[in-house]
Amino acid sequence: MAIQAPATRPANPRFSSGPCAKIPTFSLDLLSDAPLGRSHRAAVGKAKLLAAIETTRDILGIPADYKIGIVPGSDTGAVEMAMWSLLGARKATMVAWESFGAGWVTDVVKQLKIDADVMTAEYGDIVDFDKVDFNTDVVFTWNGTTSGARVPNGDKIPAAREGLTICDATSAAFAMDLPWDKLDVTTFSWQKVLGGEAAHGIIVLSPRAVERLESYTPAWPMPKIFRMTKGGKLIDGIFKGETINTPSMLAVEDYLVALDWAKSVGGLEGLIARATANAKVIWDFCDAKPWIANLANDPATASNTSVCLKFTDDRIQDGAAFAKAVAKRLEVEGVALDIGAYRDAPAGLRIWCGGTVETADVAALMPWLEYAFEAEIAAQ
Ligand SMILES: Cc1ncc(COP(=O)(O)O)c(C=O)c1O
């Protein structure tokens, strides 16, 4: 029997896990208020940067006494800045269950050469947070973008802890509840959940993180691009929009537009609901089909942004080639772009479900997934 292609296509085939789909209302015209060709230190530029910081605070519910900075180098820049500036004062615990977390382990153990316990879990699981010593400085990723497994909540992080928690939340911020009282440093990039432009990152510092910055000087030299203190004092301007170096005002405008859109869909609550509704379409699909499953083993840790899937059918001969062929077929059909699993992750698919993706598009993709699966089984 010939395999029938579904009749309906997703209106937007963009399911990339970063840069992620832009807001559904996006058009370049929305950026016309960007102060292009002007100094970012002019009043207009500074006002835009401050608005980006304070609207971020407002939407994410970040406490008034936390510092928020726009930094270079996207999420990577923000995480590196935090680790290079804060670690080394006490023992560290590096927690990882997928590729990005593993990258932070490498940097701390091999580059900074810090005394650290390393706790890892396989793709699909997360580390047992009951076993983490929060009297050490703990570095972890809230949502493992390449495995689709996330921390379910902050309950395992004690309110009273001696160490700092440094959390890479780039595929979680604006899609999951982040417990600010449990997080001393939180980082994310604009290119992720709100579908912003790349290159800029955000770092959020708790008062305890600021206290560490002001009381501890690492033994290694600090590049200007990572420096958050001067003469033992926090450079406060960074957290008011006086960026360390020159930002793209076009990217800033784009972020402001995305934040406005976020407010229009109900702020954080609305964004979480959108992402979860998207992910649920895929979770339900997996429950109904015996040949595909969520890579996250425990539904409590299943990501509502980077949903990672594995094929479980015995007829599949070469898992990696099969998953690639399915992704390719969907791309060629124009129904799903960039949904192959991350290069270091187990073979499979990864479908972005953050709030900028429309639920109708995820729903329209599911029959195509089945179509591509059946077509590739037949083609083996
Ligand atoms: C968990 C995590 N950390 C870090 C990064 C790197 O982000 P960026 O390229 O914005 O620096 C990514 C990108 O996908 C990520 O998912």
XYZ file of C-alpha atoms and ligand atoms in Angstrom:
396
model
C 0.000 0.000 0.000
C 1.433 3.386 -0.976
C 2.109 5.630 1.982
C -0.117 8.662 1.795
C 1.369 12.076 2.591
C -0.766 14.026 5.083
C -2.963 16.757 3.641
C -2.069 19.502 6.139
C 1.339 21.089 6.619
C 2.571 23.149 9.570
C 2.189 26.816 8.593
C 5.657 27.390 10.044
C 8.147 24.499 9.716
C 10.701 26.102 12.063
C 11.302 23.745 14.981
C 15.001 24.487 15.558
C 16.315 24.393 19.127
C 18.320 27.535 18.574
C 18.100 30.010 17.074
C 14.449 29.244 17.751
C 11.370 30.291 15.795
C 10.738 33.995 15.973
C 7.555 35.299 17.579
C 4.508 34.435 15.450
C 3.850 38.114 14.689
C 7.428 38.801 13.594
C 8.208 41.122 10.730
C 11.324 43.220 10.160
C 9.084 46.313 10.240
C 8.626 45.724 13.971
C 12.278 46.715 14.428
C 11.914 50.159 12.898
C 12.336 51.912 16.255
C 15.899 50.543 16.671
C 18.332 53.448 17.197
C 20.644 52.263 14.424
C 23.818 54.204 13.774
C 23.625 55.742 17.232
C 25.888 55.137 20.205
C 24.630 52.535 22.641
C 25.812 54.991 25.309
C 23.522 57.778 24.021
C 20.407 58.319 26.121
C 18.218 56.498 23.596
C 20.485 53.427 23.554
C 20.847 53.308 27.309
C 17.087 53.583 27.740
C 16.538 50.629 25.405
C 19.115 48.506 27.242
C 17.628 49.381 30.624
C 14.143 48.571 29.309
C 15.416 45.172 28.131
C 16.765 44.492 31.628
C 13.734 45.670 33.551
C 11.177 44.013 31.264
C 13.127 40.770 31.647
C 12.881 41.207 35.428
C 9.192 41.936 35.206
C 8.250 38.964 33.026
C 10.479 36.427 34.771
C 9.626 37.662 38.270
C 13.263 38.254 39.162
C 13.553 39.820 42.639
C 14.342 43.537 42.828
C 17.649 42.921 44.628
C 19.002 40.616 41.907
C 21.280 42.127 39.252
C 20.574 41.530 35.570
C 23.241 42.174 32.965
C 23.341 41.993 29.174
C 26.642 40.365 28.258
C 28.587 39.385 25.143
C 28.968 35.853 23.874
C 25.372 34.722 24.270
C 24.641 32.085 26.910
C 28.140 30.656 26.599
C 29.597 34.072 27.385
C 27.362 34.426 30.414
C 28.168 30.964 31.814
C 31.909 31.360 31.242
C 31.850 34.802 32.810
C 30.167 33.368 35.899
C 32.446 30.347 36.220
C 35.666 32.285 35.645
C 34.653 35.035 38.064
C 33.146 33.008 40.901
C 34.613 29.520 41.029
C 37.719 28.580 42.982
C 36.682 30.137 46.292
C 35.444 26.754 47.492
C 35.081 23.257 46.154
C 32.788 22.862 43.148
C 30.319 20.215 42.037
C 29.803 19.953 38.304
C 26.504 18.352 37.387
C 25.829 17.216 33.809
C 23.492 14.950 31.877
C 24.032 16.036 28.283
C 26.396 17.818 25.954
C 26.220 21.428 27.197
C 26.516 20.483 30.859
C 29.445 18.265 29.888
C 31.066 21.264 28.210
C 30.949 23.219 31.465
C 32.547 20.249 33.259
C 35.418 20.278 30.779
C 35.983 24.005 31.219
C 36.087 23.820 34.989
C 38.120 20.642 35.315
C 40.511 20.994 32.371
C 40.787 24.752 31.834
C 40.257 26.310 35.255
C 41.611 23.168 36.961
C 39.311 23.617 39.942
C 38.875 21.021 42.660
C 35.512 19.627 41.623
C 33.293 16.598 42.077
C 31.770 15.607 38.768
C 28.296 14.053 38.787
C 26.851 12.846 35.516
C 23.862 10.928 34.209
C 23.219 9.359 30.829
C 21.141 11.039 28.111
C 17.500 10.716 29.135
C 18.106 10.885 32.884
C 19.160 13.655 35.239
C 21.529 13.526 38.185
C 20.072 12.673 41.607
C 19.982 16.111 43.248
C 19.565 14.504 46.679
C 23.219 13.526 46.385
C 24.508 16.988 45.441
C 26.386 18.843 48.179
C 25.062 22.397 48.046
C 27.745 23.565 50.422
C 29.982 23.394 47.359
C 29.485 25.671 44.353
C 27.176 23.751 42.049
C 27.100 24.277 38.274
C 24.227 22.705 36.374
C 21.965 23.124 33.364
C 18.258 23.537 34.121
C 17.071 22.041 30.844
C 19.405 19.738 28.963
C 18.725 21.044 25.488
C 20.337 18.063 23.787
C 18.615 15.352 25.844
C 15.267 16.946 26.615
C 15.621 16.185 30.337
C 15.181 19.001 32.842
C 15.174 19.655 36.551
C 11.493 19.384 37.570
C 11.719 22.151 40.202
C 14.072 23.660 42.752
C 12.852 21.627 45.725
C 16.122 19.712 46.115
C 18.164 22.899 46.382
C 18.290 23.990 50.029
C 17.400 27.592 50.805
C 20.254 27.650 53.320
C 23.386 26.638 51.446
C 27.002 27.685 51.709
C 27.858 27.261 48.050
C 26.562 29.177 45.068
C 24.302 27.643 42.448
C 25.269 28.546 38.895
C 22.509 27.567 36.486
C 22.616 27.521 32.704
C 18.933 28.114 32.034
C 19.128 29.039 28.383
C 16.451 26.645 27.139
C 14.372 27.059 30.310
C 14.023 30.809 30.906
C 10.650 32.035 29.560
C 9.297 28.467 29.418
C 9.741 27.023 32.902
C 9.377 28.303 36.447
C 12.789 29.224 37.808
C 13.023 29.469 41.623
C 15.069 32.634 42.013
C 15.726 32.055 45.718
C 17.498 28.812 44.802
C 19.585 30.247 41.965
C 22.597 32.494 42.567
C 23.641 32.841 38.958
C 21.264 32.220 36.092
C 22.178 32.599 32.434
C 20.380 32.470 29.132
C 20.644 33.759 25.581
C 18.266 35.763 23.458
C 18.299 33.272 20.608
C 16.413 30.629 22.556
C 12.901 30.660 24.019
C 11.804 34.091 22.774
C 13.309 33.527 19.331
C 15.597 36.536 19.655
C 18.797 37.197 17.756
C 22.080 35.521 18.670
C 25.229 36.994 20.238
C 23.848 38.478 23.452
C 23.375 36.743 26.767
C 21.825 37.594 30.089
C 23.369 36.969 33.482
C 21.281 37.204 36.650
C 23.107 37.502 39.973
C 21.675 36.958 43.455
C 22.912 39.135 46.334
C 25.049 36.160 47.455
C 26.695 35.985 44.046
C 27.442 39.706 44.208
C 28.888 39.235 47.687
C 31.218 36.521 46.309
C 32.256 38.752 43.414
C 33.133 41.545 45.822
C 34.977 39.366 48.329
C 36.898 36.917 46.129
C 39.509 37.478 43.445
C 40.340 34.416 41.338
C 43.970 33.400 41.005
C 43.838 33.627 37.209
C 43.820 36.704 34.973
C 40.370 37.924 33.933
C 39.757 39.089 30.366
C 37.969 42.438 30.145
C 34.994 40.720 28.546
C 34.397 38.689 31.762
C 35.148 41.421 34.295
C 32.223 42.332 36.526
C 34.163 44.117 39.290
C 36.590 46.986 39.557
C 38.634 47.582 42.686
C 36.694 44.893 44.552
C 33.302 46.484 43.770
C 30.642 45.354 41.343
C 30.608 47.466 38.182
C 27.030 48.531 38.723
C 26.667 50.161 35.313
C 26.755 46.748 33.595
C 23.465 45.968 35.343
C 21.852 49.212 34.236
C 22.556 48.773 30.558
C 26.094 50.124 30.359
C 27.306 47.003 28.610
C 30.947 45.899 28.773
C 31.307 46.338 25.040
C 29.140 47.333 22.107
C 25.849 45.468 21.695
C 23.765 45.244 18.541
C 20.953 47.744 18.954
C 19.052 45.838 16.272
C 19.239 42.708 18.447
C 18.204 44.763 21.473
C 15.161 46.091 19.609
C 14.297 42.580 18.509
C 14.497 41.373 22.120
C 12.261 44.239 23.278
C 9.708 43.349 20.604
C 9.803 39.695 21.723
C 9.323 40.745 25.352
C 6.292 42.818 24.322
C 4.852 39.825 22.539
C 5.554 37.689 25.635
C 3.463 40.111 27.685
C 0.664 39.908 25.117
C 0.360 36.130 25.561
C 0.133 36.347 29.336
C 3.748 36.769 30.381
C 5.610 33.868 31.949
C 2.460 31.925 32.765
C 1.263 32.247 29.191
C 4.642 31.261 27.797
C 4.853 28.177 30.021
C 1.323 27.184 28.999
C 2.166 27.567 25.313
C 5.340 25.471 25.579
C 3.626 22.786 27.632
C 0.679 22.586 25.231
C 3.155 22.145 22.363
C 5.147 19.473 24.166
C 1.968 17.660 25.210
C 1.028 17.155 21.574
C 4.282 15.212 21.163
C 4.019 13.406 24.512
C 0.527 12.203 23.580
C 1.728 11.173 20.129
C 4.537 9.104 21.686
C 2.050 7.469 24.077
C -0.097 6.451 21.132
C 2.678 5.110 18.881
C 4.778 2.059 19.747
C 7.687 3.058 17.482
C 8.705 6.356 19.059
C 9.411 7.479 22.634
C 10.585 10.466 24.620
C 14.316 10.336 25.318
C 13.548 11.624 28.835
C 12.864 8.487 30.881
C 10.884 10.134 33.683
C 7.882 12.226 32.571
C 8.564 14.559 35.534
C 11.836 15.571 33.883
C 10.543 15.715 30.299
C 11.355 19.073 28.733
C 8.563 21.293 27.436
C 11.002 23.105 25.126
C 13.581 20.787 23.548
C 11.564 17.603 23.186
C 13.972 14.803 22.236
C 12.685 11.591 20.691
C 14.095 8.151 19.973
C 12.862 5.527 17.545
C 12.142 2.202 19.231
C 11.098 -0.036 16.333
C 12.944 -3.363 16.003
C 12.830 -3.170 12.221
C 15.254 -0.232 12.181
C 18.645 -1.440 10.984
C 20.915 1.574 11.473
C 19.488 3.918 14.131
C 21.595 6.954 13.292
C 21.078 6.701 9.524
C 17.361 6.108 10.030
C 16.827 9.161 12.245
C 18.824 11.336 9.835
C 16.779 10.087 6.898
C 13.502 10.877 8.688
C 14.702 14.401 9.535
C 15.913 14.901 5.970
C 12.649 13.712 4.478
C 10.692 16.146 6.663
C 13.027 18.970 5.684
C 12.727 18.197 1.979
C 8.943 18.138 2.349
C 9.226 21.587 3.944
C 7.334 20.520 7.072
C 10.101 20.540 9.692
C 13.490 22.250 9.619
C 16.438 21.465 11.898
C 14.894 18.630 13.903
C 17.775 16.139 13.805
C 19.135 15.193 17.252
C 22.142 17.213 18.436
C 25.442 15.897 17.083
C 26.619 14.450 20.445
C 23.205 13.103 21.487
C 21.732 9.646 20.859
C 20.204 9.178 17.397
C 16.733 10.617 17.096
C 14.832 13.844 16.657
C 14.546 17.050 18.639
C 11.500 19.228 18.182
C 11.504 22.694 19.739
C 8.285 23.483 21.595
C 9.030 26.870 23.184
C 6.278 29.482 23.254
C 7.057 31.046 19.877
C 5.972 27.795 18.218
C 2.253 27.450 17.501
C 0.491 24.350 18.858
C -1.364 23.897 15.557
C 2.006 23.551 13.813
C 3.209 20.862 16.224
C -0.104 19.055 15.753
C 0.204 19.295 11.977
C 3.723 17.873 12.156
C 2.726 14.651 13.934
C 1.080 12.889 10.964
C 4.133 13.854 8.899
C 6.358 12.199 11.482
C 4.416 9.001 11.039
C 4.494 9.384 7.285
C 8.287 9.858 7.246
C 8.780 6.981 9.665
C 6.732 4.585 7.528
C 8.422 5.798 4.358
C 11.878 5.199 5.786
C 10.934 1.765 7.133
C 9.770 0.870 3.628
C 12.941 2.329 2.093
C 15.406 0.364 4.251
C 21.979 24.314 27.627
C 22.741 25.165 26.672
N 23.822 25.833 27.098
C 24.528 26.624 26.275
C 24.185 26.773 24.953
C 24.995 27.669 24.093
O 24.223 28.772 23.839
P 24.760 30.013 23.002
O 25.096 29.483 21.657
O 23.595 30.931 23.011
O 25.938 30.533 23.720
C 23.068 26.112 24.457
C 22.697 26.243 23.039
O 21.899 25.523 22.507
C 22.333 25.298 25.332
O 21.256 24.665 24.898
